[in-house]
């Protein structure tokens, strides 16, 4: 799907079909040129109402507002309906004098158009080829073409990066192995001019990543450590992103019941989001030094599996008593966080499908933000709001630390209570953050929204690519 901007009025542009958004209740707007037909259909312009006038080649969609998120949702809805028709080109007008809405239209359409059909013999081949956005305004206003074009380009980069991430997360575990994830990272590095370092088990041993190694040990698919670097021109900040890349989480010897095991191919969601972010930032060309660090492994069972009662030694020398092998993500992340800090970044952000408890706490659409710095947590919350993603802050407290106490090691890998598991997992990670980095670190638990088994908004069944828009926005406002 390609996007074009045209200075002609909407009516003058040639296209197979036109889309008109109507602000809720505005039945008399000048853009409603088919009053009789809409009356026949009893179109009341109530929020989310759709009137598709096939004969007039026009679809009307009523929106709650023209906020970016409502425009994004309406654009996705339009594309989902229109892609089923035998048409190739679409036209749409501009909304509320704000160039960011060009980005929202583009994001909504690319995200709404996404389907994961690689494994289907019968593919849905129809797709819209071109979308022309007229500079004609719904309200009286004027938009500068250059800023509209720039906004559109950003939308394309971000939405395509999200679909890149969705594709990897959706790929089944026997095809998206740690080696395959490393290959994808290597290809991304080649196409986007990034530095790329891939480490195998030998590298993990040299790095003394005893926790990461233990998790990966029972799989026939060997682990991979991945480190991509993007150096923008005159970088203003250095940021390290760390992603949990469990290509499958069976739970290990603390085996998951089968209904919880299904969908655990998505336990690589954090890693794929980190790759999507470095793809987007390198294409946006932002002045940042960005490191994308991924721990890719498979948590399986076998005679050589790590087990409850084992004591592991992490890269920083801290010892961990394993009480549950299903709390594996934090073990992989612990070693990767130690590595990330050796780069002396200004900020460290880990992204992980870490706990079912976070899904219980915040629901399946919202990710959790944890960390020690109020300002940092808040800036991520604001950035995610602004980007259209849903997040909420979960605050640590002084009573949590004792929940991770072990009688024989520096800490246990699970809490000794069944409550508040998202926070205790976050606090476990905090044990691997050096004192000087306390206020530079954020942990994002995306276990809820990374993979949802039903469509929501512009997200299809399956992987959403959550986290990319929030972190890209956060980086943009932080530089
Ligand atoms: N990968 C899971 C967390 C998860 C759950 C992600 C649901 C997405 C959806 C993680 O490794 C895990 O199994 N966590 C355990 C921790 C427990 C053993 C302390 C959990 O959440 O049950
Ligand atoms: Zn697990
Ligand atoms: Zn996991």
XYZ file of C-alpha atoms and ligand atoms in Angstrom:
503
model
C 0.000 0.000 0.000
C 1.477 3.346 -1.002
C 0.363 6.776 0.203
C 0.252 10.045 -1.714
C -0.717 13.561 -0.790
C -2.668 15.684 -3.286
C -3.482 19.383 -3.046
C -6.670 18.931 -5.095
C -10.049 18.873 -3.359
C -11.381 15.438 -2.422
C -14.073 15.459 -5.133
C -11.538 16.278 -7.871
C -9.201 13.396 -7.100
C -9.637 10.213 -9.113
C -9.848 7.005 -7.129
C -11.959 3.830 -7.024
C -13.517 4.665 -3.651
C -13.648 7.513 -1.147
C -13.592 7.530 2.644
C -15.246 10.265 4.678
C -14.992 10.467 8.457
C -17.783 12.342 10.175
C -17.429 13.733 13.654
C -20.124 12.178 15.855
C -23.443 13.985 15.513
C -22.376 16.103 12.514
C -25.038 14.884 10.098
C -25.165 18.241 8.359
C -21.497 18.542 7.489
C -20.658 19.817 3.995
C -18.802 16.593 3.221
C -22.031 14.603 3.487
C -23.067 14.639 -0.134
C -25.484 11.695 -0.015
C -28.173 12.797 2.415
C -30.999 10.700 0.859
C -29.008 7.492 0.851
C -27.836 8.054 4.413
C -31.366 8.776 5.536
C -32.524 5.552 3.932
C -29.852 3.718 5.887
C -30.900 5.583 9.072
C -27.333 6.870 9.472
C -27.276 8.944 12.656
C -23.526 9.681 12.729
C -23.207 7.975 16.090
C -19.657 7.076 17.105
C -18.367 4.007 15.198
C -21.382 3.955 12.837
C -20.564 2.969 9.266
C -22.505 3.590 6.057
C -20.966 1.961 3.008
C -22.607 3.341 -0.159
C -21.414 0.855 -2.781
C -23.153 2.605 -5.671
C -21.660 5.961 -4.745
C -18.262 4.361 -4.131
C -18.071 6.021 -0.743
C -17.871 4.883 2.868
C -18.900 7.173 5.746
C -17.523 6.407 9.174
C -18.570 8.366 12.246
C -15.829 8.905 14.857
C -15.968 9.984 18.496
C -13.504 12.769 17.774
C -10.647 13.579 15.451
C -8.028 12.759 18.077
C -5.163 10.778 16.581
C -6.309 7.512 18.105
C -9.885 7.891 16.820
C -8.542 8.667 13.343
C -6.260 5.621 13.556
C -9.155 3.371 14.570
C -11.482 4.717 11.869
C -8.766 4.336 9.207
C -8.208 0.710 10.213
C -11.939 0.074 10.125
C -12.204 1.576 6.613
C -9.371 -0.534 5.255
C -10.732 -3.759 6.777
C -14.071 -3.213 5.025
C -12.725 -1.909 1.731
C -9.989 -4.493 1.210
C -12.736 -7.052 0.665
C -13.960 -5.123 -2.415
C -12.460 -5.349 -5.838
C -10.837 -1.910 -5.762
C -7.271 -0.656 -5.919
C -7.215 3.051 -5.065
C -8.746 5.039 -2.221
C -9.020 8.727 -1.428
C -9.566 10.476 1.875
C -9.524 14.085 3.126
C -7.612 15.781 5.959
C -8.781 16.252 9.511
C -8.295 19.181 11.922
C -5.260 21.052 10.644
C -2.914 18.720 12.467
C -0.158 17.048 10.447
C 0.043 14.163 12.949
C -3.307 12.946 11.683
C -1.594 12.053 8.393
C 0.556 9.703 10.375
C -2.513 8.359 12.178
C -4.346 7.614 8.904
C -1.310 5.844 7.521
C -0.652 3.853 10.723
C -4.317 2.873 11.032
C -4.421 1.635 7.452
C -1.143 -0.303 7.455
C -1.852 -1.822 10.891
C -5.492 -2.585 10.033
C -4.508 -4.207 6.743
C -2.105 -6.675 8.401
C -2.848 -10.381 8.160
C -0.599 -13.281 9.081
C -1.367 -15.747 6.280
C 2.065 -17.253 5.667
C 0.836 -20.681 6.749
C -2.457 -20.593 4.828
C -2.672 -22.254 1.439
C -5.490 -19.941 0.439
C -4.248 -16.394 0.798
C -6.298 -13.265 0.672
C -4.595 -11.707 -2.339
C -6.691 -8.544 -2.569
C -5.150 -5.451 -1.148
C -5.505 -1.727 -1.661
C -2.598 -0.475 -3.762
C -2.764 3.267 -3.283
C -4.269 5.760 -0.834
C -4.444 9.420 -1.850
C -4.865 11.934 0.955
C -6.323 15.259 -0.111
C -5.119 18.385 1.664
C -8.736 19.526 1.699
C -9.742 20.013 5.313
C -12.855 18.751 7.091
C -12.898 21.899 9.179
C -11.692 25.160 7.772
C -7.956 25.040 8.134
C -4.796 24.634 6.209
C -2.072 22.052 6.286
C 1.432 22.548 5.049
C 2.214 19.843 2.477
C 5.795 19.277 3.645
C 4.848 18.608 7.250
C 2.009 16.371 6.050
C 4.487 14.388 3.929
C 6.983 14.109 6.784
C 4.246 12.900 9.123
C 3.064 10.364 6.576
C 6.579 9.009 6.118
C 6.947 8.573 9.892
C 3.658 6.705 10.017
C 4.799 4.370 7.255
C 8.104 3.614 9.002
C 6.506 2.972 12.378
C 3.599 0.864 11.095
C 5.877 -1.238 8.876
C 8.205 -1.827 11.832
C 5.208 -2.972 13.897
C 4.176 -5.410 11.154
C 7.780 -6.651 10.954
C 7.592 -7.400 14.701
C 4.121 -8.970 14.426
C 5.386 -11.338 11.725
C 8.243 -12.651 13.873
C 6.113 -13.029 17.012
C 3.407 -14.885 15.062
C 5.907 -17.327 13.530
C 5.635 -20.784 15.131
C 8.380 -21.840 17.534
C 9.954 -24.484 15.329
C 10.463 -21.906 12.589
C 11.372 -18.933 14.760
C 14.183 -20.576 16.748
C 16.894 -18.532 18.485
C 19.166 -19.133 15.456
C 16.416 -17.839 13.163
C 15.897 -14.732 15.325
C 19.645 -14.088 15.084
C 19.429 -14.480 11.301
C 16.550 -11.980 11.144
C 18.586 -9.555 13.281
C 21.606 -10.033 11.017
C 19.490 -9.304 7.921
C 18.043 -6.210 9.567
C 21.578 -5.062 10.384
C 22.623 -5.505 6.762
C 19.621 -3.680 5.308
C 19.627 -0.839 7.873
C 23.354 -0.422 8.248
C 23.572 -1.490 11.902
C 26.433 -3.101 13.768
C 25.607 -6.687 14.653
C 27.111 -9.045 17.182
C 25.745 -12.569 17.632
C 26.927 -14.800 20.482
C 26.477 -18.579 20.830
C 26.794 -20.814 23.923
C 30.539 -20.349 23.953
C 30.060 -16.596 24.109
C 27.511 -17.001 26.934
C 30.047 -19.089 28.854
C 32.820 -16.534 28.314
C 30.459 -13.829 29.517
C 29.637 -15.943 32.590
C 25.931 -15.720 31.770
C 25.090 -18.708 33.960
C 21.393 -17.864 34.317
C 20.745 -17.433 30.585
C 22.680 -20.636 29.816
C 20.720 -22.686 32.352
C 17.368 -21.687 30.846
C 18.439 -22.651 27.326
C 20.170 -25.922 28.212
C 17.421 -28.494 27.571
C 16.459 -27.266 24.125
C 17.668 -28.810 20.880
C 17.693 -25.242 19.573
C 20.804 -23.520 20.926
C 20.519 -20.013 22.420
C 21.684 -16.815 20.790
C 22.735 -13.526 22.289
C 22.063 -10.664 19.875
C 23.413 -7.133 20.042
C 22.534 -4.610 17.309
C 23.794 -1.032 17.394
C 22.509 2.022 15.591
C 24.586 5.180 15.775
C 22.664 8.214 14.578
C 24.543 11.365 13.574
C 25.673 13.436 16.586
C 23.819 11.210 19.039
C 22.286 13.088 21.957
C 21.666 10.064 24.182
C 22.784 6.461 24.483
C 19.991 3.985 25.163
C 20.153 0.227 25.681
C 17.028 -1.806 25.015
C 16.905 -5.373 26.312
C 14.307 -7.855 25.028
C 13.147 -11.209 26.405
C 13.366 -13.619 23.484
C 11.917 -16.937 24.675
C 11.119 -18.554 21.332
C 9.099 -21.053 23.358
C 8.266 -21.202 27.028
C 7.013 -24.661 27.974
C 7.664 -23.753 31.601
C 10.591 -26.198 31.713
C 10.439 -28.876 34.427
C 7.860 -26.701 36.222
C 5.823 -27.533 33.125
C 2.907 -25.328 32.160
C -0.540 -26.929 31.882
C -1.385 -27.216 28.164
C -3.969 -24.449 28.124
C -1.329 -22.021 29.437
C 1.410 -23.374 27.181
C -0.437 -22.635 23.937
C 0.517 -19.134 22.657
C 3.912 -19.275 24.395
C 5.547 -18.804 20.975
C 4.746 -15.169 21.806
C 7.193 -15.215 24.723
C 9.709 -13.722 22.297
C 7.515 -10.602 22.068
C 9.923 -8.332 23.975
C 12.845 -9.317 21.748
C 10.844 -8.749 18.578
C 9.661 -5.354 19.859
C 13.255 -4.352 20.549
C 14.155 -5.322 16.967
C 11.147 -3.367 15.661
C 12.244 -0.287 17.623
C 15.797 -0.286 16.266
C 14.385 -0.794 12.763
C 12.085 2.222 13.184
C 14.676 4.490 14.828
C 17.319 3.722 12.202
C 14.852 4.483 9.410
C 13.669 7.667 11.116
C 17.350 8.627 11.409
C 17.036 9.996 14.959
C 20.211 11.309 16.683
C 20.486 8.476 19.193
C 23.001 5.749 19.933
C 20.680 2.813 20.301
C 21.610 -0.683 21.417
C 19.159 -3.545 20.923
C 20.096 -6.520 23.087
C 18.193 -9.767 22.853
C 18.431 -12.977 24.850
C 16.984 -15.673 22.581
C 16.437 -19.134 24.067
C 13.889 -21.912 24.389
C 12.689 -23.107 27.800
C 12.235 -26.881 27.464
C 12.378 -30.135 29.408
C 14.969 -32.931 29.196
C 17.561 -34.869 31.122
C 19.840 -31.850 31.063
C 17.175 -29.332 31.999
C 17.837 -26.850 34.800
C 15.689 -27.656 37.773
C 14.011 -26.299 40.845
C 16.676 -26.381 43.622
C 19.511 -25.480 41.245
C 21.554 -22.430 42.185
C 22.661 -20.323 39.229
C 25.393 -17.716 39.077
C 24.548 -14.678 36.973
C 27.027 -12.545 35.018
C 27.449 -10.113 37.917
C 28.282 -12.976 40.314
C 24.940 -12.906 42.146
C 23.475 -16.314 42.988
C 19.885 -17.333 42.310
C 18.038 -20.270 43.802
C 15.659 -21.691 41.201
C 12.307 -22.443 42.749
C 10.308 -22.507 39.552
C 11.751 -23.045 36.071
C 8.782 -21.218 34.551
C 10.128 -17.938 35.927
C 12.812 -18.128 33.220
C 12.491 -14.775 31.469
C 13.913 -12.887 34.422
C 16.952 -15.221 34.420
C 17.738 -14.515 30.769
C 17.123 -10.797 31.283
C 19.319 -10.670 34.398
C 22.404 -11.594 32.360
C 21.446 -9.380 29.434
C 20.885 -6.396 31.759
C 24.379 -6.884 33.216
C 25.809 -6.843 29.697
C 23.775 -3.753 28.732
C 25.166 -1.765 31.667
C 28.734 -2.394 30.521
C 27.920 -0.057 27.612
C 27.352 2.811 30.090
C 24.033 3.883 28.592
C 22.054 6.937 29.713
C 18.935 4.780 29.882
C 18.215 1.056 30.018
C 14.777 -0.247 29.083
C 13.897 -3.917 29.181
C 10.805 -5.184 27.407
C 9.370 -8.586 28.230
C 6.311 -10.817 28.295
C 7.355 -11.439 31.868
C 4.382 -12.349 34.035
C 0.823 -13.622 33.861
C 0.353 -11.523 37.001
C 0.751 -8.351 34.947
C -2.123 -9.512 32.731
C -4.220 -10.137 35.847
C -3.339 -6.698 37.197
C -3.816 -4.563 34.093
C -5.838 -6.678 31.667
C -4.795 -7.861 28.250
C -4.603 -4.496 26.470
C -2.318 -2.616 28.833
C 1.391 -3.025 29.517
C 3.026 -2.351 32.862
C 5.738 0.220 33.530
C 8.086 -0.413 36.464
C 11.248 1.238 37.689
C 12.656 3.343 40.522
C 12.441 6.798 38.967
C 9.045 8.471 39.178
C 9.971 10.917 36.396
C 11.163 8.193 34.063
C 8.087 6.008 34.631
C 5.871 8.995 34.115
C 7.603 10.072 30.923
C 7.066 6.586 29.469
C 3.416 6.641 30.549
C 2.919 10.015 28.838
C 4.711 8.857 25.695
C 2.582 5.735 25.444
C -0.619 7.767 25.901
C 0.471 10.081 23.161
C 1.331 7.192 20.819
C -2.048 5.493 21.207
C -0.771 2.523 23.240
C -2.139 1.655 26.676
C 0.096 1.419 29.722
C 0.002 1.853 33.450
C 2.570 2.326 36.178
C 3.093 -0.288 38.874
C 5.020 1.047 41.866
C 7.586 -0.870 43.882
C 7.506 -0.607 47.674
C 9.819 -1.366 50.581
C 8.079 -4.619 51.553
C 8.652 -6.431 48.279
C 12.375 -7.167 48.568
C 11.922 -9.786 51.321
C 9.545 -11.783 49.119
C 12.491 -12.886 46.979
C 14.634 -14.049 49.911
C 16.388 -17.386 49.601
C 17.817 -19.381 52.502
C 20.796 -20.576 50.483
C 21.450 -18.036 47.712
C 21.391 -14.261 47.196
C 17.804 -14.480 46.010
C 15.118 -16.822 44.800
C 13.730 -16.599 41.260
C 10.128 -16.422 42.473
C 8.274 -14.659 45.215
C 7.177 -16.538 48.344
C 3.639 -15.226 47.990
C 1.253 -15.723 45.091
C 0.231 -12.080 44.997
C 1.785 -9.141 43.155
C 3.873 -11.247 40.780
C 4.443 -8.476 38.228
C 6.116 -6.289 40.853
C 8.201 -9.068 42.380
C 9.457 -10.039 38.908
C 10.324 -6.393 38.266
C 12.109 -6.212 41.590
C 14.022 -9.390 40.791
C 15.389 -7.624 37.677
C 16.236 -4.604 39.787
C 18.771 -6.801 41.629
C 20.801 -6.760 38.430
C 20.709 -2.996 37.992
C 23.768 -1.278 39.440
C 23.183 1.448 42.009
C 24.366 4.170 39.613
C 21.766 3.056 37.068
C 18.783 2.797 39.422
C 17.099 5.895 38.088
C 18.069 5.193 34.489
C 16.192 1.895 34.223
C 12.672 0.969 33.181
C 11.030 -2.435 32.947
C 8.058 -2.833 30.588
C 5.950 -5.967 31.119
C 4.051 -6.516 27.859
C 2.645 -9.981 28.722
C -0.944 -8.740 28.243
C -1.013 -6.890 24.932
C 1.896 -8.579 23.088
C -0.365 -11.389 21.868
C -4.144 -11.355 22.158
C -6.303 -14.179 20.834
C -8.932 -11.842 19.436
C -9.003 -8.737 17.285
C -8.890 -5.394 19.149
C -8.950 -1.996 17.455
C -6.403 -2.040 14.661
C -4.755 -5.142 16.124
C -5.525 -8.501 14.554
C -5.761 -11.867 16.308
C -2.242 -12.634 17.530
C 0.797 -10.418 17.822
C 0.280 -6.668 18.204
C 3.828 -5.280 18.100
C 3.052 -3.391 21.317
C 5.778 -1.208 22.807
C 7.222 0.069 19.556
C 5.095 3.202 19.364
C 5.526 4.049 23.050
C 9.300 3.649 23.072
C 9.792 5.442 19.749
C 7.701 8.336 21.060
C 9.593 8.284 24.373
C 12.933 8.418 22.536
C 11.681 11.258 20.390
C 10.651 13.399 23.370
C 13.714 12.447 25.425
C 16.368 13.579 22.917
N 6.138 -16.207 29.770
C 5.521 -16.255 31.036
C 4.623 -15.061 31.329
C 3.387 -14.888 30.458
C 2.162 -15.342 30.913
C 3.469 -14.227 29.259
C 1.041 -15.152 30.131
C 2.330 -14.041 28.488
C 1.120 -14.502 28.932
C 6.576 -16.322 32.140
O 7.776 -16.892 31.801
C 5.992 -17.134 33.228
O 5.723 -18.266 32.990
N 5.794 -16.525 34.382
C 5.195 -17.192 35.481
C 5.946 -16.761 36.727
C 5.650 -17.604 37.930
C 6.230 -18.992 37.760
C 6.250 -16.926 39.120
C 3.734 -16.759 35.577
O 3.438 -15.622 35.236
O 2.907 -17.594 35.927
Zn 7.784 -19.018 32.038
Zn 8.304 -16.796 29.765
